[in-house]
Coordinates of C-alpha atoms in Angstrom, one line a residue:
X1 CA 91.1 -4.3 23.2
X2 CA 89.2 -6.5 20.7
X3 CA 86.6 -7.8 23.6
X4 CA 86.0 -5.1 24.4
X5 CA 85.5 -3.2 21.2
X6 CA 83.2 -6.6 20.8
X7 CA 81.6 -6.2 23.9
X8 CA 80.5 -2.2 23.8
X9 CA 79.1 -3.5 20.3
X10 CA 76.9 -6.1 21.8
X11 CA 75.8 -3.2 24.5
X12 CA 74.6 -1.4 21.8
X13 CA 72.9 -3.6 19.8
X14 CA 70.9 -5.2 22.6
X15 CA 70.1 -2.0 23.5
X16 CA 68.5 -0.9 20.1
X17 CA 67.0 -4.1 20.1
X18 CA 65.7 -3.7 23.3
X19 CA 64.3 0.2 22.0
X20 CA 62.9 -1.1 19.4
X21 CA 60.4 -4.0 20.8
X22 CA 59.3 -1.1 22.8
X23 CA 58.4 0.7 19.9
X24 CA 56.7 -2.5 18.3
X25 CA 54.8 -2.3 22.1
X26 CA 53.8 1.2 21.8
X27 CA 52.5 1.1 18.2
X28 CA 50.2 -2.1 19.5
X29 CA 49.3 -0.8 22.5
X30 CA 48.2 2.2 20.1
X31 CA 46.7 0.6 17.9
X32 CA 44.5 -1.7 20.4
X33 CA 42.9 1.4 21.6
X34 CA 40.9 0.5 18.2
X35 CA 37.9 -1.8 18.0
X36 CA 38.8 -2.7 14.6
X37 CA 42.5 -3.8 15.4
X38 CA 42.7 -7.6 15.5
X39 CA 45.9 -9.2 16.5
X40 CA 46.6 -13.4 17.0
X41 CA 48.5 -16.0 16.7
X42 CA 48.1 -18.3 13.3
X43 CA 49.2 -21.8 15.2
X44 CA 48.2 -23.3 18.1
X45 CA 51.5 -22.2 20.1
X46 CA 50.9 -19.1 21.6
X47 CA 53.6 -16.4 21.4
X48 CA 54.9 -17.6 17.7
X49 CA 53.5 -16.3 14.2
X50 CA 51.7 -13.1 15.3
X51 CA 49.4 -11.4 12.8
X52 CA 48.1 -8.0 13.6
X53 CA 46.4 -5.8 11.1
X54 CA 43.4 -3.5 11.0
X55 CA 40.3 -5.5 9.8
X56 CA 38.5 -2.1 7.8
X57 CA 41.7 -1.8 6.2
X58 CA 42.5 -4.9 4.8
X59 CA 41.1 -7.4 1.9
X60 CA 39.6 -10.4 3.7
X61 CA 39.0 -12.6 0.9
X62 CA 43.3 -12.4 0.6
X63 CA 43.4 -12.7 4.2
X64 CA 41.6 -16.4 4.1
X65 CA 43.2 -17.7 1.1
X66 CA 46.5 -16.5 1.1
X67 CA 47.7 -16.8 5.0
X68 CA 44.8 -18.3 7.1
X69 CA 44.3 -20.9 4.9
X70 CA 48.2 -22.4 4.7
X71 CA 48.8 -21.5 8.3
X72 CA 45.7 -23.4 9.8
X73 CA 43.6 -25.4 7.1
X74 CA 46.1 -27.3 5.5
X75 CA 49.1 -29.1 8.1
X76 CA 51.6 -26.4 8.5
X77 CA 54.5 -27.6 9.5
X78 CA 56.5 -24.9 11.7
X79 CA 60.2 -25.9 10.7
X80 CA 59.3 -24.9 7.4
X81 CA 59.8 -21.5 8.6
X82 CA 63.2 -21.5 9.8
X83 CA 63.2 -17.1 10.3
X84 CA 61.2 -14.6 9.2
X85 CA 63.0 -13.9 5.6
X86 CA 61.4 -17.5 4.5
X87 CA 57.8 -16.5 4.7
X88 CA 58.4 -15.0 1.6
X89 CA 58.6 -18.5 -0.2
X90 CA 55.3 -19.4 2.1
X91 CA 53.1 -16.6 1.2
X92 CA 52.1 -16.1 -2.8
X93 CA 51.7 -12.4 -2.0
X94 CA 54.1 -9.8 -4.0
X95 CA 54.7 -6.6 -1.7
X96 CA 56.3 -8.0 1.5
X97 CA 58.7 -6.5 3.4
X98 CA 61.3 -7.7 5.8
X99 CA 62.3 -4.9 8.0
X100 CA 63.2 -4.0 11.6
X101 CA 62.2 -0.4 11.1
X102 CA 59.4 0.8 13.4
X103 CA 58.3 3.9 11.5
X104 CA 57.6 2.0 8.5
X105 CA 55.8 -0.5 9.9
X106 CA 53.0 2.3 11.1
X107 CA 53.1 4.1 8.3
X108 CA 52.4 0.6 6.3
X109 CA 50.3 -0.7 8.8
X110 CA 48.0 2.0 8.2
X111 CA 47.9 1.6 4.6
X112 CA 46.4 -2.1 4.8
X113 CA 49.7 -4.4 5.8
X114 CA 49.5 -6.7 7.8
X115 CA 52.7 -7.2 10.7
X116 CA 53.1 -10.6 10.8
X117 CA 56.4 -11.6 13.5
X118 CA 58.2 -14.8 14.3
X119 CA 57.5 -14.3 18.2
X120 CA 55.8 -11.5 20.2
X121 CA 57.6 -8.5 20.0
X122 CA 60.6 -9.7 17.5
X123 CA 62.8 -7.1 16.2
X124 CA 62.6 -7.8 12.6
X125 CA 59.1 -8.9 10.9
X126 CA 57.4 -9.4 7.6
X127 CA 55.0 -6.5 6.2
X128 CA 51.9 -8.0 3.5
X129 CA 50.0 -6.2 1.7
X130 CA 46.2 -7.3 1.7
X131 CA 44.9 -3.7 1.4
X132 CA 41.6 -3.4 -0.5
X133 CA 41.0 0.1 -2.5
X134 CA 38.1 -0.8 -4.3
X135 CA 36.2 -1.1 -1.1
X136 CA 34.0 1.1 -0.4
X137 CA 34.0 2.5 -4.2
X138 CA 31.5 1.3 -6.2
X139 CA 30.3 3.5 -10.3
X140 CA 27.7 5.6 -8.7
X141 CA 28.9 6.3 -5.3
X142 CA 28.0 9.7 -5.3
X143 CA 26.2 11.7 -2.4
X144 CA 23.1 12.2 -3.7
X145 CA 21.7 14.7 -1.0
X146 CA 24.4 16.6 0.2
X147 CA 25.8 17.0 -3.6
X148 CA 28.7 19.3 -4.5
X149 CA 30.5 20.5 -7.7
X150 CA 33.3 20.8 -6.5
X151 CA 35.2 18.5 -4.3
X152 CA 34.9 14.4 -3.9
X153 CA 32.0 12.8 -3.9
X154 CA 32.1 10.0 -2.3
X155 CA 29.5 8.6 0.3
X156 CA 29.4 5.8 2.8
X157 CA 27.6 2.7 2.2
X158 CA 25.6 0.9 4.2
X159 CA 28.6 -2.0 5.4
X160 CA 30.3 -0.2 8.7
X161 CA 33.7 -2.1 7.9
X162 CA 33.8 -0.3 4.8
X163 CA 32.5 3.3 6.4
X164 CA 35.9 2.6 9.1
X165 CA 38.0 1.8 5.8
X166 CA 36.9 4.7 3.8
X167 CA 37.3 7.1 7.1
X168 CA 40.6 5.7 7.4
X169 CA 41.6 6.7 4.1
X170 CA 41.3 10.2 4.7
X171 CA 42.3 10.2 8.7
X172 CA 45.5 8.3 8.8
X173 CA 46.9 8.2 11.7
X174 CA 47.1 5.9 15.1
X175 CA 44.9 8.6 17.0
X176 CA 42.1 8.0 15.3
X177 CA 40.1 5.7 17.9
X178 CA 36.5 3.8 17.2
X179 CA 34.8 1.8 20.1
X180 CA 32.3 -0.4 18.9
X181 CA 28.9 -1.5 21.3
X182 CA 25.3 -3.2 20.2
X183 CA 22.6 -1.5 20.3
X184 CA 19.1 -2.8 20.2
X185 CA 17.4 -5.3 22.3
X186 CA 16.0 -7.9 19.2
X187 CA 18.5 -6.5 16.1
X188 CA 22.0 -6.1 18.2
X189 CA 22.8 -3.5 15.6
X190 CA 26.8 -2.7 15.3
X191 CA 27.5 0.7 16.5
X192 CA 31.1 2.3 15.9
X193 CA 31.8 5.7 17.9
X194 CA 35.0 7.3 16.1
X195 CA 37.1 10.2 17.3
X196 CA 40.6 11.1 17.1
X197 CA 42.9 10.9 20.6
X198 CA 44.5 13.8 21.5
X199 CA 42.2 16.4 19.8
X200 CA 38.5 15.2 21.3
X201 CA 37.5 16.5 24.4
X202 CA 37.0 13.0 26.6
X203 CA 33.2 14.6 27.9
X204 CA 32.0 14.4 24.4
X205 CA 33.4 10.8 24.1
X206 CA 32.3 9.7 27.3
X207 CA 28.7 11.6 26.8
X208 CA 27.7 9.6 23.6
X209 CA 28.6 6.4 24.4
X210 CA 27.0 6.7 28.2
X211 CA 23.3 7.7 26.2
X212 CA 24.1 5.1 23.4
X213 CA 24.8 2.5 26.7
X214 CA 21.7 3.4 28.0
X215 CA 19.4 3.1 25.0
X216 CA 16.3 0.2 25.5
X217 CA 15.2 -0.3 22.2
X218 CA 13.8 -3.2 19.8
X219 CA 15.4 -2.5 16.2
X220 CA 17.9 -0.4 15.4
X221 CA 17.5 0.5 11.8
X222 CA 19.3 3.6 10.9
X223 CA 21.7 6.3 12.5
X224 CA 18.3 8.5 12.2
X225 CA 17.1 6.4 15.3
X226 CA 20.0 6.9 17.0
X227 CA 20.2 10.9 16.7
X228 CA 16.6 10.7 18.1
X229 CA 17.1 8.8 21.0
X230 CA 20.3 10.0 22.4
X231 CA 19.5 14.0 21.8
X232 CA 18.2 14.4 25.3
X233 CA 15.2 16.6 23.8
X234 CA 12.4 15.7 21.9
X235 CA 10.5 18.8 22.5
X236 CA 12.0 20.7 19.2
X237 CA 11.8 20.7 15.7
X238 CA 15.9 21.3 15.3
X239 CA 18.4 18.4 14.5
X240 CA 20.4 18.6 17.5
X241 CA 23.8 16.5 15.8
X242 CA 24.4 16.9 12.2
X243 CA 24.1 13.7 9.6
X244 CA 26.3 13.4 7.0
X245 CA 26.6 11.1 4.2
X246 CA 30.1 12.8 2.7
X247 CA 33.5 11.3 4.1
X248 CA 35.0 14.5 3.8
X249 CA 32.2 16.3 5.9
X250 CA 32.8 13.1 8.7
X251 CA 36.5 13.4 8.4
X252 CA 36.3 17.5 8.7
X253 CA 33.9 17.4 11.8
X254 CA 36.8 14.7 13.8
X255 CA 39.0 17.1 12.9
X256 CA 37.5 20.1 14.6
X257 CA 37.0 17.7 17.9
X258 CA 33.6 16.1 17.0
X259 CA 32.7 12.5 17.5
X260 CA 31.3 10.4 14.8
X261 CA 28.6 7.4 15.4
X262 CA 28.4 4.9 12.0
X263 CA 25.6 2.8 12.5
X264 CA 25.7 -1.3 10.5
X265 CA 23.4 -0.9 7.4
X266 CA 23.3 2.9 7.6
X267 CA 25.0 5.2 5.2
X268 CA 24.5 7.9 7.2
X269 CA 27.0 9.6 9.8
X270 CA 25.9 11.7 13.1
X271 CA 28.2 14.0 14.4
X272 CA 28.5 16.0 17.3
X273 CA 28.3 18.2 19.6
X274 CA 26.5 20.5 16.5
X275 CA 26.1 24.5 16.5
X276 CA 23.0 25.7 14.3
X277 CA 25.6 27.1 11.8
X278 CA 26.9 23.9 11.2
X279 CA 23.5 23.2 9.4
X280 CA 24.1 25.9 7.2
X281 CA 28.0 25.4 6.0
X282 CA 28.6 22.6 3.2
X283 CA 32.0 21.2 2.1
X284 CA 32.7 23.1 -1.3
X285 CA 33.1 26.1 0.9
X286 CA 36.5 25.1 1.8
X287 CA 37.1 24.6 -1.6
X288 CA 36.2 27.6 -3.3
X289 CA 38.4 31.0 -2.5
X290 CA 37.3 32.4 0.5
X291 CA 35.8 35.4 -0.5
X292 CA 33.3 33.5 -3.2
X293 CA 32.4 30.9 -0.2
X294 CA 31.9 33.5 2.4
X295 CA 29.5 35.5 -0.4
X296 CA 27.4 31.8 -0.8
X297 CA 27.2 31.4 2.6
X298 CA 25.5 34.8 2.7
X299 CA 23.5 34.1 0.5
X300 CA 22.3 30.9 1.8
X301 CA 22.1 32.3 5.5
X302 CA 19.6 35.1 3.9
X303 CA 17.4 32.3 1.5
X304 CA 16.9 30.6 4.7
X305 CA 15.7 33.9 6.2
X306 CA 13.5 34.7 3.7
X307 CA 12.1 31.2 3.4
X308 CA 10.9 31.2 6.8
X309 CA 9.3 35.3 7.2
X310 CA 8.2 35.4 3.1
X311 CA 5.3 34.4 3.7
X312 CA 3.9 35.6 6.9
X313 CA 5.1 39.0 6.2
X314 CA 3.0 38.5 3.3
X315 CA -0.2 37.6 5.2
X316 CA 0.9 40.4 8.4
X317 CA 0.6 43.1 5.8
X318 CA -2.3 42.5 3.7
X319 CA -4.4 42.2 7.0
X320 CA -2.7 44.3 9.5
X321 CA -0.4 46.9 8.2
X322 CA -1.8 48.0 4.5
X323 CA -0.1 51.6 5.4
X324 CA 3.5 50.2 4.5
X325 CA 3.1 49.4 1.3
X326 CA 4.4 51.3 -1.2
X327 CA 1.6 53.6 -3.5
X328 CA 3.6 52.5 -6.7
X329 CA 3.0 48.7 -5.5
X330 CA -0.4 49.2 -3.8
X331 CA -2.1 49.6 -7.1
X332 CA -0.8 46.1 -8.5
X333 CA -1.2 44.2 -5.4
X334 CA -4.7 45.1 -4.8
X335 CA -5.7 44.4 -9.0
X336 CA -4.2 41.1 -8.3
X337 CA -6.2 40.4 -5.5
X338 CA -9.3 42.2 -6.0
X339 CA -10.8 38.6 -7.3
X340 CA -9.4 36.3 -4.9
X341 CA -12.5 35.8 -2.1
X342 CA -10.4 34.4 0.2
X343 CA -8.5 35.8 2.9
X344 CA -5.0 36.2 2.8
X345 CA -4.2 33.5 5.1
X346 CA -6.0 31.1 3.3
X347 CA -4.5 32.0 0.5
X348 CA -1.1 31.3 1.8
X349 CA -1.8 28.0 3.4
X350 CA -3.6 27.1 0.3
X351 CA -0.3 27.5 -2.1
X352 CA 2.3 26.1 0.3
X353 CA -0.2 23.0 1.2
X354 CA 0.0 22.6 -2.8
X355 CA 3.8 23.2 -2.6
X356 CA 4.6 20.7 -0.3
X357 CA 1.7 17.7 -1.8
X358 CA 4.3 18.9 -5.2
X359 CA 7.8 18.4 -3.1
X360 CA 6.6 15.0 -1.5
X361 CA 5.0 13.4 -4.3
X362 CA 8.3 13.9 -6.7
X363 CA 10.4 12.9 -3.4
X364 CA 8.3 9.7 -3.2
X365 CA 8.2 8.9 -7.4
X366 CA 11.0 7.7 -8.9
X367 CA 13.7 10.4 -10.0
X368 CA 12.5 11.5 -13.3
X369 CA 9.1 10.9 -13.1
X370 CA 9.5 13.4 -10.4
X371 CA 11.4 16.0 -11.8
X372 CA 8.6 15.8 -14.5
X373 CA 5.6 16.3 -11.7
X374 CA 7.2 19.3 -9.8
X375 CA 8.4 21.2 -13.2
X376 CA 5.1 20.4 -14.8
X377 CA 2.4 20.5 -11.7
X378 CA 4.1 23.2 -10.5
X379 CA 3.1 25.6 -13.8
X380 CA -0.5 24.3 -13.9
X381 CA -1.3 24.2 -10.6
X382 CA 0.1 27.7 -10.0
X383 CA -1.3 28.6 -13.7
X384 CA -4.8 27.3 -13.0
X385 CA -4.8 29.3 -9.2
X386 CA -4.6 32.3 -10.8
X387 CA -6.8 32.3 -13.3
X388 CA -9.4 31.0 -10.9
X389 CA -9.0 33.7 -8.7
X390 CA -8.1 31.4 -5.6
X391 CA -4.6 32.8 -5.3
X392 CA -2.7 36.3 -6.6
X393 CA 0.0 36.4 -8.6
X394 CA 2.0 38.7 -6.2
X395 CA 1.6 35.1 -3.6
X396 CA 3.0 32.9 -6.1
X397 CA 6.1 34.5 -6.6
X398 CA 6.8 34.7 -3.1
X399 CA 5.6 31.5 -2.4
X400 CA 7.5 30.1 -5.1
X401 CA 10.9 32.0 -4.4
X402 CA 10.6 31.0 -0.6
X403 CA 10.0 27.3 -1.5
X404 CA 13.3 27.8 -3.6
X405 CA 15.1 29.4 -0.9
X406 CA 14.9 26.7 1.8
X407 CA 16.2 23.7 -0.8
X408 CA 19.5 26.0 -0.5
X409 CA 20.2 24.7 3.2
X410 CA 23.1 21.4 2.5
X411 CA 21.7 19.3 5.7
X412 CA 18.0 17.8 4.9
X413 CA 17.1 17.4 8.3
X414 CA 17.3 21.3 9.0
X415 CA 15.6 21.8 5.2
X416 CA 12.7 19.8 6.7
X417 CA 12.4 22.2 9.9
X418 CA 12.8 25.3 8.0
X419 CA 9.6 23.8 6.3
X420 CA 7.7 23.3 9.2
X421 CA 8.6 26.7 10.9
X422 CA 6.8 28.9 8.3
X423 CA 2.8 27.0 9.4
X424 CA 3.3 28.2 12.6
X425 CA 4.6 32.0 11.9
X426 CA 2.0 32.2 9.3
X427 CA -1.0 31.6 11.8
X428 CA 0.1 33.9 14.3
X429 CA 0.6 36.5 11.4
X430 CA -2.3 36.0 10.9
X431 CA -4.0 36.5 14.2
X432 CA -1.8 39.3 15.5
X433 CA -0.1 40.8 12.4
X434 CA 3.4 41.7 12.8
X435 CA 3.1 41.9 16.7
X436 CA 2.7 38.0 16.0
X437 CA 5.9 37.8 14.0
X438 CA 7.9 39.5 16.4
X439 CA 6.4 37.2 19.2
X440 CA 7.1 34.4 16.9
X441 CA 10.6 35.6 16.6
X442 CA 11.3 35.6 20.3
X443 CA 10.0 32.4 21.2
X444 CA 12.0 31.5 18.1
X445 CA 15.3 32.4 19.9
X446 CA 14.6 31.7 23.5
X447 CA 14.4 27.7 22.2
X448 CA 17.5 28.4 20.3
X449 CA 19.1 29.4 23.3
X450 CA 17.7 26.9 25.4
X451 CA 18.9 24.3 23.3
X452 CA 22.6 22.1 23.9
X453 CA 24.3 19.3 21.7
X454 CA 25.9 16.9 24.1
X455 CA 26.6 19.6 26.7
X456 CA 27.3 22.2 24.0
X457 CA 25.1 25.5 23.7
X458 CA 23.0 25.5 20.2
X459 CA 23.9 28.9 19.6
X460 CA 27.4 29.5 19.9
X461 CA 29.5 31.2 19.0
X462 CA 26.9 33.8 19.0
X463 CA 25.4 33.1 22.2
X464 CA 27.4 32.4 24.3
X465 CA 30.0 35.0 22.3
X466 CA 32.5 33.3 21.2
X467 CA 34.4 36.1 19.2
X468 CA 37.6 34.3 18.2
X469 CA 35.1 31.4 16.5
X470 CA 33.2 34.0 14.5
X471 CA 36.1 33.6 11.6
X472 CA 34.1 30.6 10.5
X473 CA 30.7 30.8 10.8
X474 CA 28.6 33.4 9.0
X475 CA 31.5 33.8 6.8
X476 CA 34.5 31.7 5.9
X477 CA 38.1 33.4 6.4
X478 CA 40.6 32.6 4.7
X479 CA 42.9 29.5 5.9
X480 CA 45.6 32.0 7.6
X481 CA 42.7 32.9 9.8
X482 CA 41.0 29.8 11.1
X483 CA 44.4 27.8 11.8
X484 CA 42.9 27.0 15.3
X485 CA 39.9 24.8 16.5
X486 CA 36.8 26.1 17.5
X487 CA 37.1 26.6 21.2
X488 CA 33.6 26.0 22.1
X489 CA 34.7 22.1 21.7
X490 CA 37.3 22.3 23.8
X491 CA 40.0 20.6 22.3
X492 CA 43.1 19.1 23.9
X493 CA 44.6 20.3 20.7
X494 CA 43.6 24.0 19.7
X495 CA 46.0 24.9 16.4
X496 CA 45.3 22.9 13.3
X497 CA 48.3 23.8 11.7
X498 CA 50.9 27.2 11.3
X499 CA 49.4 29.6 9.4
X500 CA 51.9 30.3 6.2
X501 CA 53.7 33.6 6.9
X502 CA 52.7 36.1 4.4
X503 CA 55.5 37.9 4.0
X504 CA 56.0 40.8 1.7
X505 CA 57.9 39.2 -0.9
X506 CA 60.3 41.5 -3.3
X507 CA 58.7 42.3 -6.8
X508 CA 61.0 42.1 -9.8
X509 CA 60.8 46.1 -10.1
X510 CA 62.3 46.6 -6.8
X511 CA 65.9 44.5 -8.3

């Protein structure tokens, strides 16, 4: 009876033994799925003293002189190490952790640890601690151009390890893939293509890295390169994948079923496939209430508006259409101008010429000489126009107020083509009045609706209508609503998380 009490033991710990180097083969065989898992042996022998860690996770300085270096630089000998409790007295590192337990080991493992084992696929191994927090973090590392007031501010750097590391950080888990290729026929730049398994449609994955594949170029500088040469269309003014500099933005967008492309010496993320709304929707909207984020986004959706029309309304009326103008504003508007010998187009290509020589020379000076030129060039300049008679004073409010209006859009890139859109509506304003605008307008949306993002209409979710993603777009609902992933993505996983219940809880008047 003994036996076989002994026996049916035995059965079961070989059996849990057995379940568990499968789980030790399953977290690897995840974790390989990753370009920046590394995994060898630190002798000679194969099969014996297995190190596996991630390498944007870990310290690498601790990694040289604190295992690498007694393992292989100095003679090691191997009965030294009798079982895995001894490495202990080998390794000058406090936080290590015997253990046989699988879960810990990938939660750990994804904290910086290193799994170090005796022989491939032991039960029982040694978890180290080389994890470096400071990387990645350095006294300013603030975004500087997508800045926020509320929320984190931290930004990638230009060191790709460090990008993966800080990514990692805020995406921890073993679905959370990056592939890395070289681009670049002279520079072999390092490109990493991130995306999390399980929630990113494999077309998008497989659609960015067959254009980055196919890309025959000389020096790859930045990500901007990058976003230019795998859009598929260069005939448009609109960023057709979204750049980021914010690790929350980059972590957000993998979230939603997005891939991410982190270019070596770039501190600068692409994302994609991009909607035009995503241009237009910053981070501190998901941390404000609802209802206050949904009334900035409003009002950031309508700056851009007027930003764009201001001024060739402007120039439509006073040449065209004199008949809507109000009689209580006719009066003013014609003393303003009743000086000015120019026409009103040349008026208003005159002032935002001047606006824009005022926005690039502060962009190009350093930061407070600049702020100096616009505040101060901006008040002469406009003072001395007017008194002149070149421009009205009507003009440079509008002018003014729609130069104001597009620095509210978050991305630069889209800030940049809002910029450029208003020369264009301006001459045909000019040419055909508000016929031209209209015109403008629908050549305006045809191109928006022409245009895709890795496969992915421009446009949606207003065209093609995609009702059930409307809860995030011109406004933001509140986190009950917008539990699921946009669909437009297609996502292997559509629910984010269970929306809380809100049940109607008893008030202490009811007792």
């Amino acid at each position: 009876m003994f036996f076989k009490k002994r026996k049916i033991r035995n059965n079961k710990d070989k059996q849990a033994v057995t379940e568990n180097s499968q789980d030790i083969e399953e977290l690897f065989a995840k974790a390989k799925k990753s370009s920046d898992f590394k995994q060898f042996s630190l002798t000679d022998e194969l099969g014996h003293l297995i190190i596996s860690y991630y390498n944007t996770l870990i310290d690498q300085q601790q990694l040289q002189l604190k295992i690498l270096l007694i393992f292989r630089e100095t003679p090691f000998k191997q009965d030294k190490l009798g079982k895995i409790d001894d490495i202990k007295k080998i390794i000058s590192i406090e936080d290590i952790v015997i253990t046989d337990n699988v879960k810990e080991a990938e939660s750990k493992l994804l904290k910086g640890y290193a799994i170090l084992q005796m022989k491939e696929n032991d039960q029982r191994f040694a978890l180290i601690l080389l994890s470096n927090d400071t990387a990645g973090l350095r006294e300013q590392n603030n975004v500087e151009n997508e800045y926020s007031v509320v929320g984190p501010l931290i930004g990638f750097v230009e060191n790709i390890d460090v990008n993966i590391h800080l990514l990692r950080q805020q995406i921890n888990t073993f679905d959370l893939i990056t592939k890395e290729i070289s681009v670049g026929s002279t520079s072999h730049t390092r490109i990493i293509i991130a995306y999390i398994e399980g929630i990113t449609d494999e077309q998008h994955v497989n659609t960015i890295t067959q254009r980055l594949q196919d890309i025959d170029f000389d020096i790859v500088y930045d990500t901007s390169q990058l976003h230019q040469l795998i859009t598929g269309n260069t005939l448009t003014p609109f960023p057709l994948l979204l750049s980021t500099e914010r690790v929350d933005r980059a972590a957000h967008a993998l979230n939603m079923g997005q891939v991410a492309v982190f270019s070596n010496g770039s501190p600068y993320v692409i994302t994609g496939p991009a909607t035009l709304i995503d241009f237009f929707i910053t981070p501190e909207d998901y941390f404000l209430p609802w209802i206050i984020a949904s009334f900035f986004r409003l009002i950031r959706i309508f700056s851009v508006l007027f930003s764009i029309f201001a001024t060739s309304i402007y120039v439509a009326v006073l040449t065209y259409h004199y008949e809507v103008i109000p009689n209580d504003l006719f009066g003013s508007l014609s003393f303003s101008r009743h000086n000015v010998p120019f026409p009103p187009v040349l008026e208003v290509v005159f002032l935002e010429f001047t606006i824009e020589l005022l926005r690039e020379a502060g962009v190009r000076l350093p930061t407070k000489v600049g702020q100096t030129l616009g505040i101060v060039g901006g008040i002469v300049i406009g003072q001395a126009s007017v008194e002149a008679s070149l421009t009205s004073n009507v003009l440079l409010i509008i002018v003014a107020l729609s130069a104001l209006a597009s620095f509210t859009t978050p991305i630069y890139k889209m800030s940049n083509t809002i910029r450029f859109l208003r020369f264009p509506l301006i001459i045909v304003a000019s040419m055909w009045g508000g016929l031209g605008i209209v015109m403008g307008i629908a050549f305006l949306i045809v191109h928006l609706t022409r245009l895709e993002s890795l496969g992915t209409p421009y446009t949606v979710p207003f065209y093609p209508f995609r009702p059930q993603d409307l809860k995030d777009s011109i406004i933001r609902s509140s986190y009950s609503e917008t539990s699921k992933r946009p669909s437009y993505l297609r996502p292997k996983s559509i629910w984010r998380y269970h929306p809380y219940n809100h049940k109607k809880k008893k008030s202490d008047f009811d007792e």
